Tab-separated table of C-alpha atoms in Angstrom:
chain	number	residue	atom	x	y	z
A	1290	MET	CA	1.524	-45.204	-2.718
A	1291	LEU	CA	4.306	-42.737	-3.453
A	1292	THR	CA	7.652	-44.407	-2.796
A	1293	GLN	CA	10.799	-42.960	-1.224
A	1294	ARG	CA	13.547	-42.205	-3.743
A	1295	ILE	CA	17.245	-43.029	-3.834
A	1296	ILE	CA	19.187	-40.585	-5.979
A	1297	PRO	CA	22.814	-41.051	-7.014
A	1298	CYS	CA	24.580	-37.752	-7.604
A	1299	LEU	CA	27.205	-37.086	-10.253
A	1300	ASP	CA	29.446	-34.076	-9.696
A	1301	ILE	CA	30.605	-33.031	-13.158
A	1302	ASP	CA	33.719	-31.019	-13.962
A	1303	ASN	CA	34.519	-30.438	-17.617
A	1304	GLY	CA	32.575	-33.473	-18.787
A	1305	ARG	CA	33.986	-35.875	-16.177
A	1306	VAL	CA	32.577	-37.166	-12.903
A	1307	VAL	CA	34.557	-35.961	-9.865
A	1308	LYS	CA	34.193	-36.473	-6.139
A	1309	GLY	CA	35.528	-34.381	-3.282
A	1310	VAL	CA	35.154	-34.035	0.458
A	1311	LYS	CA	33.364	-30.955	1.829
A	1312	PHE	CA	33.066	-29.551	-1.681
A	1313	ALA	CA	36.856	-29.587	-2.206
A	1314	ASP	CA	39.755	-31.882	-3.188
A	1315	LEU	CA	38.140	-33.100	-6.423
A	1316	ARG	CA	39.283	-36.427	-7.886
A	1317	ASP	CA	38.357	-37.930	-11.268
A	1318	ALA	CA	35.736	-40.655	-10.875
A	1319	GLY	CA	34.668	-41.575	-14.387
A	1320	ASP	CA	32.454	-41.016	-17.409
A	1321	PRO	CA	29.024	-39.483	-16.669
A	1322	VAL	CA	27.113	-41.386	-19.362
A	1323	GLU	CA	28.479	-44.770	-18.282
A	1324	GLN	CA	27.813	-44.018	-14.633
A	1325	ALA	CA	24.294	-42.676	-15.160
A	1326	GLN	CA	23.476	-45.763	-17.204
A	1327	ARG	CA	24.866	-48.091	-14.558
A	1328	TYR	CA	22.936	-46.348	-11.777
A	1329	GLN	CA	19.756	-46.582	-13.820
A	1330	LEU	CA	20.246	-50.342	-14.202
A	1331	ASP	CA	21.065	-50.649	-10.505
A	1332	GLY	CA	17.722	-49.156	-9.470
A	1333	ALA	CA	18.327	-45.399	-9.170
A	1334	ASP	CA	15.020	-43.524	-9.014
A	1335	GLU	CA	16.480	-40.358	-10.460
A	1336	ILE	CA	19.895	-38.895	-11.243
A	1337	VAL	CA	21.175	-35.560	-9.994
A	1338	MET	CA	24.030	-33.937	-11.912
A	1339	LEU	CA	25.857	-31.030	-10.323
A	1340	ASP	CA	28.101	-29.020	-12.568
A	1341	VAL	CA	31.058	-27.980	-10.452
A	1342	SER	CA	33.025	-26.526	-13.376
A	1343	ALA	CA	34.511	-23.175	-12.553
A	1344	THR	CA	35.028	-22.042	-16.145
A	1345	THR	CA	32.852	-20.928	-19.055
A	1346	SER	CA	34.106	-23.749	-21.269
A	1347	GLY	CA	33.333	-26.193	-18.478
A	1348	ARG	CA	29.759	-24.938	-18.345
A	1349	ALA	CA	29.391	-25.302	-22.111
A	1350	THR	CA	30.641	-28.877	-21.777
A	1351	ALA	CA	27.950	-29.473	-19.140
A	1352	LEU	CA	25.245	-28.868	-21.761
A	1353	GLU	CA	26.828	-31.552	-23.938
A	1354	THR	CA	27.003	-33.887	-20.963
A	1355	VAL	CA	23.301	-33.340	-20.207
A	1356	ARG	CA	22.433	-34.167	-23.832
A	1357	ALA	CA	24.540	-37.320	-23.795
A	1358	VAL	CA	23.153	-38.518	-20.463
A	1359	ARG	CA	19.573	-37.756	-21.558
A	1360	ARG	CA	19.940	-40.025	-24.591
A	1361	VAL	CA	20.513	-43.089	-22.389
A	1362	LEU	CA	18.404	-42.184	-19.366
A	1363	SER	CA	14.740	-43.225	-19.009
A	1364	ILE	CA	14.467	-41.903	-15.444
A	1365	PRO	CA	14.357	-38.267	-14.292
A	1366	LEU	CA	17.441	-36.083	-14.541
A	1367	SER	CA	17.863	-33.087	-12.276
A	1368	VAL	CA	20.701	-30.674	-13.038
A	1369	GLY	CA	22.227	-27.963	-10.877
A	1370	GLY	CA	25.421	-26.111	-10.191
A	1371	GLY	CA	26.335	-22.580	-11.190
A	1372	ILE	CA	22.923	-21.688	-12.672
A	1373	ARG	CA	22.822	-17.900	-12.578
A	1374	SER	CA	20.076	-16.957	-15.057
A	1375	VAL	CA	16.727	-18.060	-16.443
A	1376	ASP	CA	18.336	-18.508	-19.876
A	1377	HIS	CA	21.009	-20.812	-18.502
A	1378	ALA	CA	18.339	-22.922	-16.789
A	1379	LEU	CA	16.215	-23.043	-19.943
A	1380	ALA	CA	19.239	-24.213	-21.949
A	1381	LEU	CA	19.774	-27.086	-19.514
A	1382	LEU	CA	16.083	-28.053	-19.692
A	1383	ALA	CA	16.204	-27.932	-23.493
A	1384	ALA	CA	19.300	-30.155	-23.412
A	1385	GLY	CA	17.376	-32.790	-21.476
A	1386	ALA	CA	17.180	-31.937	-17.783
A	1387	ASP	CA	13.748	-32.546	-16.244
A	1388	LYS	CA	14.444	-30.268	-13.295
A	1389	VAL	CA	16.977	-27.537	-12.570
A	1390	GLY	CA	18.416	-26.638	-9.204
A	1391	VAL	CA	19.376	-23.115	-8.232
A	1392	ASN	CA	21.618	-22.378	-5.294
A	1393	SER	CA	24.021	-19.428	-4.841
A	1394	ALA	CA	22.325	-17.251	-7.452
A	1395	ALA	CA	18.954	-17.728	-5.733
A	1396	VAL	CA	20.434	-16.457	-2.467
A	1397	GLU	CA	21.811	-13.391	-4.218
A	1398	HIS	CA	18.723	-12.867	-6.409
A	1399	PRO	CA	15.699	-14.674	-4.924
A	1400	GLU	CA	13.506	-13.458	-7.809
A	1401	LEU	CA	15.387	-15.919	-10.048
A	1402	VAL	CA	13.351	-18.756	-8.517
A	1403	GLY	CA	10.031	-17.087	-9.304
A	1404	ASP	CA	11.087	-15.994	-12.801
A	1405	LEU	CA	12.110	-19.544	-13.595
A	1406	SER	CA	8.994	-21.024	-12.059
A	1407	ASP	CA	6.784	-18.687	-14.117
A	1408	ARG	CA	8.442	-19.966	-17.278
A	1409	VAL	CA	8.603	-23.719	-16.638
A	1410	GLY	CA	6.388	-24.456	-13.638
A	1411	ALA	CA	7.358	-25.057	-10.021
A	1412	GLN	CA	7.705	-28.816	-10.537
A	1413	CYS	CA	10.818	-28.167	-12.652
A	1414	VAL	CA	12.479	-25.901	-10.100
A	1415	VAL	CA	14.598	-27.206	-7.238
A	1416	LEU	CA	15.913	-24.890	-4.536
A	1417	SER	CA	19.300	-26.273	-3.497
A	1418	ILE	CA	20.196	-25.254	0.020
A	1419	ASP	CA	23.686	-25.822	1.389
A	1420	ALA	CA	23.421	-25.431	5.149
A	1421	ALA	CA	26.127	-25.363	7.819
A	1422	LEU	CA	25.835	-25.381	11.587
A	1423	ARG	CA	26.485	-21.846	12.819
A	1424	GLU	CA	29.856	-21.352	14.425
A	1425	ASP	CA	28.175	-20.774	17.823
A	1426	GLY	CA	26.280	-24.058	17.299
A	1427	ASN	CA	22.980	-22.227	17.402
A	1428	GLY	CA	20.985	-23.165	14.272
A	1429	TRP	CA	22.106	-23.387	10.667
A	1430	GLU	CA	23.075	-20.805	8.084
A	1431	VAL	CA	23.048	-20.931	4.310
A	1432	VAL	CA	26.482	-21.242	2.701
A	1433	THR	CA	27.112	-20.492	-0.968
A	1434	ARG	CA	29.863	-20.636	-3.550
A	1435	ALA	CA	30.830	-24.222	-2.744
A	1436	GLY	CA	30.807	-23.518	0.979
A	1437	THR	CA	33.338	-20.694	0.893
A	1438	ASN	CA	30.768	-18.018	1.706
A	1439	ARG	CA	28.842	-18.088	4.984
A	1440	THR	CA	25.832	-15.871	4.303
A	1441	GLY	CA	24.440	-15.570	7.828
A	1442	ILE	CA	20.994	-16.323	6.352
A	1443	ASP	CA	18.971	-18.661	8.562
A	1444	ALA	CA	18.629	-21.961	6.673
A	1445	LEU	CA	15.179	-22.665	8.114
A	1446	ALA	CA	13.803	-19.255	7.173
A	1447	TRP	CA	15.206	-19.788	3.675
A	1448	ALA	CA	13.649	-23.266	3.359
A	1449	GLN	CA	10.329	-21.892	4.601
A	1450	ARG	CA	10.281	-19.368	1.739
A	1451	ALA	CA	11.003	-21.971	-0.964
A	1452	ALA	CA	7.403	-22.772	-1.905
A	1453	GLU	CA	6.199	-19.166	-2.054
A	1454	MET	CA	9.272	-18.208	-4.098
A	1455	GLY	CA	8.234	-20.810	-6.688
A	1456	ALA	CA	10.326	-23.908	-5.973
A	1457	GLY	CA	8.782	-27.382	-6.217
A	1458	GLU	CA	11.425	-29.270	-4.278
A	1459	ILE	CA	14.298	-28.675	-1.859
A	1460	LEU	CA	17.698	-30.327	-2.153
A	1461	LEU	CA	19.116	-29.959	1.334
A	1462	THR	CA	22.840	-30.554	1.630
A	1463	SER	CA	24.583	-30.476	4.969
A	1464	PHE	CA	27.947	-28.824	4.484
A	1465	ASP	CA	29.134	-30.334	7.768
A	1466	GLN	CA	28.226	-33.906	6.826
A	1467	ASP	CA	29.087	-33.841	3.107
A	1468	GLY	CA	31.704	-36.464	2.238
A	1469	THR	CA	32.077	-37.663	5.831
A	1470	GLN	CA	29.987	-40.852	5.579
A	1471	ASP	CA	28.809	-40.163	9.144
A	1472	GLY	CA	25.139	-40.022	8.180
A	1473	TYR	CA	22.763	-37.260	7.122
A	1474	ALA	CA	22.287	-34.169	9.304
A	1475	ILE	CA	19.156	-35.486	11.005
A	1476	LYS	CA	18.424	-32.504	13.261
A	1477	LEU	CA	18.710	-30.136	10.298
A	1478	LEU	CA	16.428	-32.375	8.248
A	1479	GLU	CA	13.792	-32.532	10.999
A	1480	ALA	CA	13.930	-28.784	11.411
A	1481	VAL	CA	13.492	-28.175	7.665
A	1482	ARG	CA	10.668	-30.718	7.498
A	1483	GLY	CA	8.942	-28.685	10.169
A	1484	VAL	CA	8.858	-25.504	8.086
A	1485	THR	CA	7.964	-26.710	4.561
A	1486	ASP	CA	5.498	-29.058	2.862
A	1487	LEU	CA	7.670	-29.366	-0.249
A	1488	PRO	CA	9.464	-32.611	-1.070
A	1489	VAL	CA	12.893	-32.600	0.557
A	1490	ILE	CA	15.935	-34.497	-0.728
A	1491	ALA	CA	18.493	-35.181	2.011
A	1492	SER	CA	22.112	-34.900	0.924
A	1493	GLY	CA	25.527	-35.205	2.528
A	1494	GLY	CA	26.959	-37.971	4.682
A	1495	ALA	CA	25.374	-41.242	3.554
A	1496	ALA	CA	27.306	-44.477	4.050
A	1497	HIS	CA	24.614	-47.163	4.347
A	1498	ALA	CA	20.902	-48.021	4.476
A	1499	ARG	CA	20.635	-47.181	8.189
A	1500	HIS	CA	21.581	-43.559	7.435
A	1501	MET	CA	18.909	-43.463	4.746
A	1502	LEU	CA	16.320	-44.948	7.092
A	1503	ASP	CA	17.158	-42.221	9.639
A	1504	ALA	CA	16.693	-39.567	6.942
A	1505	PHE	CA	13.330	-40.952	5.816
A	1506	GLN	CA	12.162	-41.124	9.427
A	1507	ALA	CA	13.247	-37.507	9.874
A	1508	GLY	CA	10.942	-36.539	7.007
A	1509	ALA	CA	13.040	-36.783	3.834
A	1510	ASP	CA	11.196	-37.797	0.658
A	1511	ALA	CA	14.387	-38.802	-1.098
A	1512	VAL	CA	18.009	-39.405	-0.239
A	1513	LEU	CA	20.987	-38.439	-2.350
A	1514	ALA	CA	24.413	-40.040	-2.217
A	1515	ALA	CA	27.569	-39.995	-4.310
A	1516	SER	CA	30.640	-41.726	-2.840
A	1517	ILE	CA	29.007	-45.016	-1.891
A	1518	PHE	CA	27.799	-45.437	-5.466
A	1519	HIS	CA	31.048	-44.244	-7.098
A	1520	ASN	CA	33.049	-46.620	-4.920
A	1521	GLN	CA	30.604	-49.415	-5.733
A	1522	THR	CA	30.200	-50.073	-2.019
A	1523	THR	CA	26.508	-50.648	-2.675
A	1524	THR	CA	23.738	-50.084	-5.234
A	1525	PRO	CA	20.330	-48.412	-5.035
A	1526	ASN	CA	18.622	-51.817	-5.376
A	1527	GLN	CA	20.686	-53.322	-2.572
A	1528	LEU	CA	19.856	-50.372	-0.302
A	1529	LYS	CA	16.185	-50.642	-1.243
A	1530	SER	CA	16.057	-54.312	-0.208
A	1531	GLU	CA	17.417	-53.336	3.205
A	1532	LEU	CA	15.082	-50.338	3.505
A	1533	ALA	CA	12.055	-52.415	2.486
A	1534	GLU	CA	12.811	-54.797	5.349
A	1535	SER	CA	12.596	-51.793	7.679
A	1536	GLY	CA	9.195	-50.904	6.252
A	1537	VAL	CA	10.202	-48.103	3.869
A	1538	GLU	CA	8.117	-47.991	0.668
A	1539	VAL	CA	10.534	-48.183	-2.251
A	1540	ARG	CA	10.304	-48.993	-5.955
A	1541	MET	CA	11.604	-52.531	-6.314
A	1542	PRO	CA	12.811	-53.841	-9.688
B	522	MET	CA	6.933	-52.335	-37.821
B	523	THR	CA	9.674	-50.101	-39.207
B	524	ASP	CA	10.608	-46.680	-37.960
B	525	PRO	CA	7.217	-45.214	-37.139
B	526	GLU	CA	7.193	-41.412	-37.103
B	527	VAL	CA	6.113	-39.738	-33.913
B	528	VAL	CA	5.075	-36.099	-34.042
B	529	ILE	CA	5.550	-34.299	-30.730
B	530	LEU	CA	3.749	-31.028	-30.152
B	531	ASN	CA	6.071	-28.222	-29.219
B	532	THR	CA	3.834	-26.021	-27.137
B	533	GLY	CA	6.769	-24.174	-25.615
B	534	ILE	CA	5.658	-25.220	-22.153
B	535	ALA	CA	6.987	-28.751	-21.975
B	536	ASN	CA	10.372	-30.270	-21.499
B	537	THR	CA	10.305	-32.161	-24.765
B	538	ALA	CA	13.909	-33.428	-24.720
B	539	SER	CA	13.043	-36.393	-22.495
B	540	VAL	CA	10.045	-37.333	-24.626
B	541	ILE	CA	12.102	-37.134	-27.822
B	542	ALA	CA	14.886	-39.243	-26.290
B	543	ALA	CA	12.391	-41.900	-25.148
B	544	PHE	CA	10.888	-42.347	-28.610
B	545	GLU	CA	14.311	-42.310	-30.261
B	546	ARG	CA	15.430	-45.120	-27.952
B	547	LEU	CA	12.437	-47.091	-29.269
B	548	GLY	CA	13.670	-46.600	-32.834
B	549	CYS	CA	11.096	-43.977	-33.847
B	550	ARG	CA	11.709	-41.008	-36.080
B	551	VAL	CA	10.691	-37.918	-34.143
B	552	LEU	CA	9.386	-34.604	-35.418
B	553	LEU	CA	8.799	-31.627	-33.144
B	554	THR	CA	6.206	-29.165	-34.421
B	555	ASP	CA	3.536	-26.639	-33.502
B	556	ASP	CA	1.996	-26.758	-36.964
B	557	ALA	CA	-1.681	-27.764	-36.991
B	558	ASP	CA	-1.615	-29.504	-40.385
B	559	THR	CA	1.451	-31.553	-39.502
B	560	ALA	CA	-0.273	-32.580	-36.287
B	561	ARG	CA	-3.539	-33.382	-38.082
B	562	ASN	CA	-1.760	-35.708	-40.526
B	563	ALA	CA	0.618	-37.319	-38.049
B	564	GLU	CA	0.448	-41.066	-37.716
B	565	LEU	CA	1.331	-40.838	-34.004
B	566	LEU	CA	0.817	-37.599	-32.105
B	567	VAL	CA	2.108	-36.731	-28.639
B	568	LEU	CA	0.844	-33.871	-26.472
B	569	PRO	CA	3.444	-33.545	-23.729
B	570	GLY	CA	3.010	-31.108	-20.940
B	571	VAL	CA	4.817	-29.502	-18.107
B	572	GLY	CA	3.598	-26.199	-16.828
B	573	ASN	CA	0.271	-24.669	-16.041
B	574	PHE	CA	-3.208	-25.350	-17.399
B	575	SER	CA	-3.900	-21.834	-18.599
B	576	SER	CA	-0.634	-21.371	-20.523
B	577	GLY	CA	-1.076	-24.887	-21.955
B	578	MET	CA	-4.513	-23.973	-23.332
B	579	ASP	CA	-3.225	-20.628	-24.625
B	580	ALA	CA	-0.515	-22.423	-26.592
B	581	LEU	CA	-3.062	-24.783	-28.168
B	582	LEU	CA	-5.527	-22.003	-29.033
B	583	GLU	CA	-2.861	-19.801	-30.633
B	584	THR	CA	-1.815	-22.540	-33.028
B	585	GLY	CA	-5.209	-24.089	-33.764
B	586	LEU	CA	-4.009	-27.334	-32.218
B	587	ASP	CA	-7.060	-27.379	-29.919
B	588	GLN	CA	-9.281	-28.310	-32.865
B	589	VAL	CA	-6.779	-30.871	-34.182
B	590	ILE	CA	-6.688	-32.688	-30.852
B	591	ARG	CA	-10.489	-32.718	-30.527
B	592	GLU	CA	-10.768	-34.215	-34.019
B	593	ARG	CA	-8.158	-36.852	-33.322
B	594	VAL	CA	-9.922	-37.992	-30.170
B	595	GLU	CA	-13.278	-38.006	-31.933
B	596	HIS	CA	-11.921	-40.143	-34.796
B	597	ASN	CA	-9.753	-42.390	-32.608
B	598	ARG	CA	-6.520	-41.272	-34.305
B	599	PRO	CA	-3.419	-42.152	-32.228
B	600	LEU	CA	-2.765	-39.596	-29.508
B	601	LEU	CA	-0.689	-39.724	-26.348
B	602	GLY	CA	-1.227	-37.044	-23.698
B	603	ILE	CA	1.350	-36.776	-20.928
B	604	CYS	CA	0.803	-35.102	-17.526
B	605	LEU	CA	-0.625	-31.651	-18.368
B	606	GLY	CA	-1.387	-33.253	-21.751
B	607	LEU	CA	-3.958	-35.433	-19.983
B	608	GLN	CA	-5.344	-32.542	-17.938
B	609	LEU	CA	-5.867	-30.357	-21.030
B	610	LEU	CA	-8.261	-33.008	-22.400
B	611	CYS	CA	-10.585	-32.319	-19.451
B	612	THR	CA	-13.190	-29.592	-19.089
B	613	SER	CA	-11.510	-27.404	-16.460
B	614	SER	CA	-8.847	-27.243	-13.767
B	615	GLU	CA	-8.658	-25.801	-10.283
B	616	GLU	CA	-5.222	-24.549	-11.305
B	617	SER	CA	-6.778	-21.987	-13.676
B	618	PRO	CA	-10.364	-21.227	-12.675
B	619	GLY	CA	-12.518	-19.996	-15.538
B	620	VAL	CA	-10.284	-21.451	-18.270
B	621	HIS	CA	-11.947	-24.028	-20.534
B	622	GLY	CA	-10.037	-27.200	-21.330
B	623	LEU	CA	-10.443	-29.172	-24.550
B	624	GLY	CA	-13.434	-30.916	-22.990
B	625	VAL	CA	-13.036	-34.275	-24.723
B	626	MET	CA	-13.157	-35.971	-21.348
B	627	ASP	CA	-15.958	-35.267	-18.927
B	628	ALA	CA	-13.730	-34.589	-15.939
B	629	SER	CA	-12.422	-31.654	-13.999
B	630	VAL	CA	-8.899	-31.416	-12.664
B	631	THR	CA	-8.441	-30.799	-8.951
B	632	ARG	CA	-5.546	-30.245	-6.568
B	633	PHE	CA	-4.252	-33.018	-4.314
B	634	PRO	CA	-5.816	-32.670	-0.851
B	635	ALA	CA	-3.996	-30.696	1.835
B	636	GLY	CA	-1.750	-32.880	3.954
B	637	VAL	CA	-0.173	-34.898	1.145
B	638	ARG	CA	3.168	-33.941	-0.291
B	639	THR	CA	2.848	-31.624	-3.295
B	640	PRO	CA	4.167	-31.559	-5.888
B	641	GLN	CA	3.989	-35.346	-6.015
B	642	HIS	CA	7.571	-35.974	-7.122
B	643	GLY	CA	8.490	-39.605	-7.513
B	644	TRP	CA	7.488	-43.156	-8.295
B	645	ASN	CA	4.034	-44.421	-7.439
B	646	ALA	CA	2.524	-47.861	-7.964
B	647	VAL	CA	0.426	-48.248	-11.119
B	648	GLY	CA	-1.031	-51.710	-11.632
B	649	ASP	CA	1.912	-54.124	-11.724
B	650	GLY	CA	4.641	-51.500	-11.989
B	651	TYR	CA	5.769	-48.052	-10.903
B	652	ALA	CA	5.479	-44.804	-12.803
B	653	TYR	CA	7.203	-41.466	-12.266
B	654	TYR	CA	4.961	-38.528	-11.414
B	655	SER	CA	5.589	-34.818	-11.148
B	656	ASN	CA	2.223	-33.193	-10.477
B	657	THR	CA	0.170	-31.103	-8.079
B	658	TYR	CA	-3.192	-31.546	-9.834
B	659	ARG	CA	-4.993	-34.694	-10.945
B	660	ILE	CA	-8.432	-36.127	-11.779
B	661	GLU	CA	-10.157	-38.139	-9.104
B	662	SER	CA	-12.201	-40.658	-11.083
B	663	ILE	CA	-12.260	-42.321	-14.474
B	664	PRO	CA	-14.582	-40.381	-16.794
B	665	ALA	CA	-17.445	-42.138	-18.616
B	666	GLY	CA	-16.402	-43.872	-21.821
B	667	TRP	CA	-12.754	-44.367	-20.847
B	668	ASP	CA	-10.765	-47.271	-19.403
B	669	GLY	CA	-8.332	-46.373	-16.675
B	670	ILE	CA	-6.092	-47.310	-13.775
B	671	TYR	CA	-5.706	-45.577	-10.414
B	672	SER	CA	-2.725	-44.696	-8.228
B	673	THR	CA	-2.963	-43.547	-4.617
B	674	HIS	CA	-1.718	-40.276	-3.122
B	675	GLY	CA	-4.041	-38.904	-0.458
B	676	GLY	CA	-6.771	-41.142	-1.917
B	677	GLU	CA	-7.153	-42.616	-5.371
B	678	PHE	CA	-6.475	-40.544	-8.470
B	679	VAL	CA	-6.357	-41.385	-12.154
B	680	ALA	CA	-2.978	-42.716	-13.315
B	681	CYS	CA	-3.868	-43.175	-16.974
B	682	LEU	CA	-6.826	-43.414	-19.320
B	683	SER	CA	-7.236	-45.110	-22.652
B	684	ARG	CA	-9.754	-45.590	-25.412
B	685	GLY	CA	-8.720	-47.268	-28.656
B	686	SER	CA	-5.466	-45.649	-29.685
B	687	ILE	CA	-5.850	-42.659	-27.386
B	688	LEU	CA	-3.695	-42.892	-24.268
B	689	ALA	CA	-3.492	-40.212	-21.603
B	690	CYS	CA	-1.099	-40.548	-18.661
B	691	GLN	CA	-0.886	-38.421	-15.534
B	692	PHE	CA	2.579	-39.893	-14.991
B	693	HIS	CA	5.577	-39.515	-17.302
B	694	PRO	CA	6.048	-42.732	-19.313
B	695	GLU	CA	9.212	-41.211	-20.825
B	696	LEU	CA	10.728	-41.063	-17.319
B	697	SER	CA	9.322	-44.341	-16.003
B	698	GLY	CA	12.224	-46.626	-16.831
B	699	SER	CA	11.665	-49.939	-18.582
B	700	TRP	CA	8.021	-50.058	-17.401
B	701	GLY	CA	7.388	-46.760	-19.183
B	702	GLU	CA	9.219	-47.978	-22.274
B	703	SER	CA	6.950	-51.036	-22.493
B	704	LEU	CA	3.891	-48.828	-22.223
B	705	LEU	CA	5.118	-46.543	-25.033
B	706	ARG	CA	5.964	-49.555	-27.174
B	707	LYS	CA	2.480	-50.941	-26.610
B	708	TRP	CA	0.873	-47.623	-27.540
B	709	ILE	CA	2.904	-47.471	-30.769
B	710	ARG	CA	1.982	-51.051	-31.669
B	711	THR	CA	-1.745	-50.555	-30.981
B	712	SER	CA	-1.749	-47.243	-32.803
B	713	VAL	CA	0.089	-48.407	-35.883
B	714	GLU	CA	-2.359	-51.322	-36.223
B	715	VAL	CA	-5.328	-48.990	-35.907
B	716	SER	CA	-4.084	-46.416	-38.390
B	717	SER	CA	-3.212	-49.025	-41.022
B	718	CYS	CA	-6.789	-50.412	-40.930
């Protein structure tokens, strides 16, 4: 039986791991290779790396980081952040990513998803959706450019289009919950689950196993977290033991 | 066993970096090629695969690698097929109707049934361990003349098949952690013994 995944996320800026709250206030949190290796040993099912570098040299460094992480990693590596062209995505795949995630550029140029999918297959293409509750509280809209741009695009309509556009997975981050440790955005997750058959990774807000259980029950196939792993509050294996007791199918060591 | 050389086929449709890294971690020398003669003479040959059935077959036909792979299977020369690399050994696939596969296995590739999550992204139980999958298509039963193991996703499907030093995996051993590493190590050991006979 297919198990539910726990995915530690590394935000990378200029070759270093950083962590912020609501996509801002970035602090240095370590070496990506060391951390990826530790997470792998601790039972991570996959690693997501998001390049948050704002500069060209930072993005070049990200390719080096992907190569270095790939050398030590025997589990899947998904890479996203600032991917604006098919060539950029192909370079990341050649460097050792198994999947690439597109976000802002896909909103601006939806054909990017299909072009990429035609080249590498849908299973390598992740549509990253950053969603925020609308200011009137009525539904969710897609936000881009690290949350600074509210697009007005309905997040559910966008998620519904993911499969036909050529994506093989959705990484759904709640802008409202990110970094809060108040739990995943369960209503958003349930709503997205209702409009797509693609695998959905829940992201933003995890503090403990209970939050992850809620996300799985709301229809997530995988849960992503950053802070709780950086802070060494817990490990994927520890969370899996707790989740298994609640009846969630997980890969045990 | 010292530094066996693994030749990985570069069909332009696979993410080969992970496969290369996995064999390098096992101490192998790795050569990436699309040259038919190099592949024919390789001690250990890997046919990786990500992408679609039709473009996978096109890549093999263009380079003459289709014939090389058929010969290797026929003569039990070490071959590892991964994901699409397994599917290409079959006769056909629902993914690309009308396209002939290599046909060395009497099986046709079909899509997972409606109602199960596709693509299947993640770890699924295989025998005593877990393997990482990333697939939408699979074969439903073990073809005649092959040994195999099943996984379950909307019913049983074939996880991997073997015969002598030929190993074909629907999952990605290169992404299946220490369980995958053991499987690769075992394939190398079996294969090196066979080819030195």
